[in-house]
Amino acid sequence: MRSIAIMSLIALVGCASEPASYKESKGKTGFSDKIVDQNLRVSTFQGNSATKKEKAQLYAKFHAIELCKEMNQPYTHILTIRDTSFQKEITQTNTYGPTYYYGVSPYYGRYGAYGAGVSMYGAYGPMNTQTTTDVKPVPQFDVYFECVPKAMDARMSFKSLSASDMKNLMQDVKGGVQVEEILPDSPNKNILQVGDIIIKGNGTRVEKVVELYQAHRNSNANQFTVEFFRNGKMKSANVKFLDVTEMVGTAQNEILKEACKEDGIKGVRDICK
């Protein structure tokens, strides 16, 4: 007896076989954006379980550039990128059977009243369903940016601290912003140090990195003064900013060059035509 399986049904529930494409989000995958404060915006791209993280980040940055171009602003000054990826349960259901045979039926064999059954076609075996649940990473990135004619930057990176991180320094049950890195070309190398914890920007209490950027944009003064803790002592300093317009323009062109090669973007989005 020869047996050939000619029917196999596989049903996938919630499992993505193709990476998420560059399109406007309708509540799930795709790009979206919102205004945080004045000229401060955030561009978000959420992929699916088949999307690579670097692709999701590229799409989030590309959408930010598109928005600035729509506003007729030449430069997209990316301030910070947050990896907001998450885990998602993926349920996969496999349904298989019955098995179709060609030749001698396994149930109506050579012995018995039904005879050999040679050249008969039929099916045997039950319809079986197997369900498995797996946890898959879903890439998502938030790109905070401003659309500007000229880009100025302090050339430092920061991270937000929770209220529990600050409990030995402050009694107001609030967080703070810590200097995480000072780049070699930063004009603040001799002003701030890695590990300094900023609690105010021009007199405004800040708990998150985004709030620090907001305080700077809401300031009408020519200088931006921060109050911070260093080795448990309160200090203050004026933060300086460097003209990074040329650098931003170069980075922006590299993002466009890479993104405009992608299906769904190449020859489709106006900025890539």
Coordinates of C-alpha atoms in Angstrom, one line a residue:
M1 CA 0.0 0.0 0.0
R2 CA 1.2 3.4 -0.9
S3 CA 0.0 6.5 0.9
I4 CA 0.2 10.1 -0.3
A5 CA -0.9 13.0 1.9
I6 CA -2.6 15.4 -0.5
M7 CA -4.4 17.6 2.1
S8 CA -2.7 19.5 4.8
L9 CA -4.3 22.5 6.4
I10 CA -2.3 24.9 8.5
A11 CA -4.0 27.8 10.2
L12 CA -2.0 30.5 11.8
V13 CA -3.7 32.7 14.4
G14 CA -1.8 35.9 15.3
C15 CA 1.5 34.8 13.8
A16 CA 2.9 37.1 11.1
S17 CA 4.7 35.5 8.2
E18 CA 5.6 38.8 6.5
P19 CA 7.3 41.8 8.1
A20 CA 5.2 44.8 8.8
S21 CA 5.2 47.3 5.8
Y22 CA 5.6 51.0 6.0
K23 CA 2.1 52.3 6.2
E24 CA 0.0 54.4 8.6
S25 CA -1.0 52.6 11.7
K26 CA -4.6 51.5 12.1
G27 CA -4.2 50.5 15.7
K28 CA -1.7 47.8 15.1
T29 CA 1.4 47.8 12.9
G30 CA 2.7 50.8 11.0
F31 CA 3.7 54.4 11.7
S32 CA 2.0 57.1 13.8
D33 CA 3.0 60.4 15.4
K34 CA 1.9 63.0 17.9
I35 CA 2.9 66.5 19.1
V36 CA 4.4 66.4 22.6
D37 CA 5.0 70.1 23.1
Q38 CA 5.4 73.1 20.7
N39 CA 7.9 71.9 18.1
L40 CA 8.7 68.6 20.0
R41 CA 7.1 65.6 18.3
V42 CA 7.4 61.8 18.4
S43 CA 7.3 59.4 15.5
T44 CA 6.5 55.8 16.3
F45 CA 6.7 52.6 14.2
Q46 CA 5.4 49.3 15.5
G47 CA 6.3 46.2 13.6
N48 CA 5.2 42.6 14.0
S49 CA 6.9 39.4 15.1
A50 CA 8.5 39.1 11.7
T51 CA 9.9 42.6 11.6
K52 CA 13.6 43.2 12.4
K53 CA 14.3 45.8 15.1
E54 CA 16.7 47.8 12.9
K55 CA 13.9 48.0 10.2
A56 CA 11.4 49.3 12.8
Q57 CA 13.8 52.0 14.0
L58 CA 14.6 53.0 10.4
Y59 CA 10.9 53.4 9.6
A60 CA 10.3 55.5 12.7
K61 CA 13.2 57.9 11.7
F62 CA 12.1 58.0 8.1
H63 CA 8.5 59.0 9.2
A64 CA 10.0 61.9 11.3
I65 CA 11.9 63.2 8.2
E66 CA 8.7 62.9 6.1
L67 CA 6.8 65.0 8.7
C68 CA 9.5 67.8 8.7
K69 CA 9.5 67.9 4.9
E70 CA 5.7 68.3 4.9
M71 CA 6.2 71.3 7.3
N72 CA 8.8 72.7 4.8
Q73 CA 11.5 72.5 7.4
P74 CA 14.9 71.3 6.0
Y75 CA 16.2 69.5 9.1
T76 CA 14.9 66.7 11.3
H77 CA 16.8 67.0 14.6
I78 CA 16.5 63.7 16.4
L79 CA 16.8 64.2 20.1
T80 CA 16.4 60.8 21.5
I81 CA 15.2 57.3 20.4
R82 CA 13.3 55.1 22.8
D83 CA 13.1 51.3 22.3
T84 CA 9.5 50.5 23.3
S85 CA 9.5 47.0 22.0
F86 CA 7.4 44.4 23.8
Q87 CA 6.6 40.7 24.0
K88 CA 3.4 39.3 22.5
E89 CA 1.9 35.8 22.8
I90 CA 1.6 34.2 19.4
T91 CA -0.9 31.3 19.1
Q92 CA -0.3 28.9 16.2
T93 CA -2.9 26.3 15.3
N94 CA -1.9 23.4 13.0
T95 CA -4.8 21.3 11.6
Y96 CA -3.8 18.1 9.8
G97 CA -5.5 15.0 8.3
P98 CA -7.2 13.0 7.1
T99 CA -4.6 11.2 5.0
Y100 CA -5.6 10.3 1.4
Y101 CA -4.4 7.0 0.1
Y102 CA -3.8 5.5 -3.3
G103 CA -3.6 1.8 -3.5
V104 CA -4.7 -0.7 -0.9
S105 CA -6.9 0.7 1.9
P106 CA -5.3 0.1 5.3
Y107 CA -8.8 -0.7 6.7
Y108 CA -10.1 -2.9 3.8
G109 CA -7.1 -5.0 3.3
R110 CA -6.5 -8.3 1.4
Y111 CA -8.5 -10.3 3.9
G112 CA -12.2 -10.1 4.5
A113 CA -15.3 -9.6 2.5
Y114 CA -14.3 -6.3 1.0
G115 CA -11.4 -7.6 -1.0
A116 CA -8.1 -6.0 -1.8
G117 CA -9.5 -2.5 -2.6
V118 CA -6.8 -2.0 -5.2
S119 CA -7.0 1.3 -7.1
M120 CA -9.5 2.7 -4.6
Y121 CA -9.2 6.3 -3.5
G122 CA -10.3 7.3 0.0
A123 CA -9.2 8.8 3.3
Y124 CA -8.5 7.5 6.7
G125 CA -7.5 8.9 10.0
P126 CA -9.2 11.7 12.1
M127 CA -8.9 15.4 11.6
N128 CA -6.4 16.6 14.3
T129 CA -5.7 20.1 15.6
Q130 CA -2.7 21.1 17.6
T131 CA -2.4 24.5 19.2
T132 CA 0.9 25.9 20.6
T133 CA 1.5 29.3 22.2
D134 CA 4.9 31.1 21.9
V135 CA 6.1 34.5 23.1
K136 CA 7.6 36.6 20.3
P137 CA 9.3 40.0 20.5
V138 CA 7.4 42.9 18.7
P139 CA 9.8 45.8 17.8
Q140 CA 8.6 49.3 18.4
F141 CA 10.6 52.6 18.5
D142 CA 9.7 56.1 19.5
V143 CA 11.8 58.9 17.9
Y144 CA 11.6 62.3 19.5
F145 CA 12.5 65.1 17.2
E146 CA 12.1 68.7 16.2
C147 CA 11.7 70.2 12.7
V148 CA 14.2 73.1 12.4
P149 CA 15.9 75.4 10.0
K150 CA 19.1 75.1 12.1
A151 CA 20.0 72.3 14.6
M152 CA 21.6 73.1 17.9
D153 CA 22.6 70.3 20.3
A154 CA 24.2 70.0 23.7
R155 CA 25.9 66.7 22.5
M156 CA 25.0 64.7 25.6
S157 CA 22.7 61.8 26.2
F158 CA 20.5 61.4 29.2
K159 CA 18.3 58.8 31.0
S160 CA 15.3 59.2 33.2
L161 CA 15.5 58.2 36.9
S162 CA 12.5 57.0 38.9
A163 CA 11.4 58.5 42.3
S164 CA 12.9 55.4 44.0
D165 CA 16.3 56.2 42.4
M166 CA 16.0 59.7 43.8
K167 CA 14.8 58.9 47.3
N168 CA 18.1 59.6 49.0
L169 CA 18.5 62.9 47.3
M170 CA 15.1 64.5 47.1
Q171 CA 12.1 64.4 49.4
D172 CA 9.5 65.4 46.8
V173 CA 8.9 61.8 45.6
K174 CA 9.8 62.7 42.0
G175 CA 12.4 61.4 39.5
G176 CA 15.2 63.1 37.7
V177 CA 17.4 63.1 34.6
Q178 CA 20.9 61.7 34.7
V179 CA 23.7 62.5 32.3
E180 CA 24.5 59.2 30.7
E181 CA 27.1 60.3 28.1
I182 CA 29.0 63.4 27.1
L183 CA 30.3 63.2 23.5
P184 CA 33.9 64.3 22.7
D185 CA 32.8 67.3 20.8
S186 CA 30.3 68.5 23.4
P187 CA 30.8 72.1 24.6
N188 CA 29.7 70.9 28.1
K189 CA 32.7 68.6 28.8
N190 CA 34.0 70.8 31.5
I191 CA 30.6 71.9 32.8
L192 CA 28.7 68.6 33.4
Q193 CA 29.9 65.1 34.2
V194 CA 28.5 61.7 33.5
G195 CA 26.4 60.7 36.5
D196 CA 25.2 64.3 37.3
I197 CA 21.5 64.2 38.1
I198 CA 19.5 67.1 36.7
I199 CA 16.3 68.1 38.6
K200 CA 15.5 71.5 37.1
G201 CA 15.8 73.3 33.8
N202 CA 15.5 77.0 34.0
G203 CA 13.6 76.6 37.2
T204 CA 11.2 73.9 36.0
R205 CA 11.2 70.6 37.8
V206 CA 12.1 67.7 35.4
E207 CA 11.7 64.0 35.9
K208 CA 12.0 62.7 32.4
V209 CA 14.3 63.3 29.4
V210 CA 11.4 64.6 27.4
E211 CA 10.6 67.1 30.1
L212 CA 14.2 68.4 30.0
Y213 CA 13.8 69.1 26.3
Q214 CA 10.4 70.7 26.9
A215 CA 11.9 73.0 29.5
H216 CA 14.6 74.1 27.1
R217 CA 12.1 74.9 24.4
N218 CA 9.8 76.7 26.7
S219 CA 12.6 79.0 27.8
N220 CA 12.8 82.5 26.3
A221 CA 16.2 83.2 27.8
N222 CA 19.4 83.1 25.8
Q223 CA 20.9 80.6 28.2
F224 CA 19.6 77.4 29.7
T225 CA 20.5 76.8 33.4
V226 CA 20.2 73.4 35.0
E227 CA 20.2 72.5 38.7
F228 CA 21.7 69.1 39.4
F229 CA 23.2 66.8 42.0
R230 CA 26.8 65.8 42.0
N231 CA 28.2 63.6 44.8
G232 CA 25.1 64.4 46.8
K233 CA 25.6 68.2 46.6
M234 CA 23.3 70.6 44.7
K235 CA 25.0 72.6 41.9
S236 CA 23.9 74.7 38.9
A237 CA 25.4 75.4 35.5
N238 CA 24.6 77.0 32.1
V239 CA 24.3 74.4 29.4
K240 CA 25.9 75.2 26.0
F241 CA 24.8 74.1 22.6
L242 CA 26.7 73.3 19.4
D243 CA 25.6 74.0 15.8
V244 CA 25.1 70.5 14.4
T245 CA 23.2 71.4 11.3
E246 CA 25.7 69.9 8.8
M247 CA 25.9 66.8 10.9
V248 CA 22.1 66.4 11.0
G249 CA 21.9 66.9 7.3
T250 CA 24.4 64.2 6.6
A251 CA 22.7 61.7 8.9
Q252 CA 19.3 62.6 7.4
N253 CA 20.5 61.9 3.9
E254 CA 21.8 58.5 5.0
I255 CA 18.4 57.6 6.5
L256 CA 16.7 58.6 3.3
K257 CA 19.2 56.6 1.2
E258 CA 18.6 53.5 3.2
A259 CA 14.8 53.8 3.6
C260 CA 14.1 54.7 0.0
K261 CA 15.4 51.2 -1.1
E262 CA 12.5 49.5 0.8
D263 CA 9.4 48.1 -0.8
G264 CA 6.4 50.2 -0.1
I265 CA 8.7 53.3 0.1
K266 CA 10.7 53.3 -3.1
G267 CA 8.9 55.1 -5.8
V268 CA 5.8 55.4 -3.5
R269 CA 6.6 58.1 -0.9
D270 CA 7.0 61.6 -2.4
I271 CA 10.3 62.1 -0.6
C272 CA 11.8 59.1 -2.5
K273 CA 10.5 60.0 -6.0

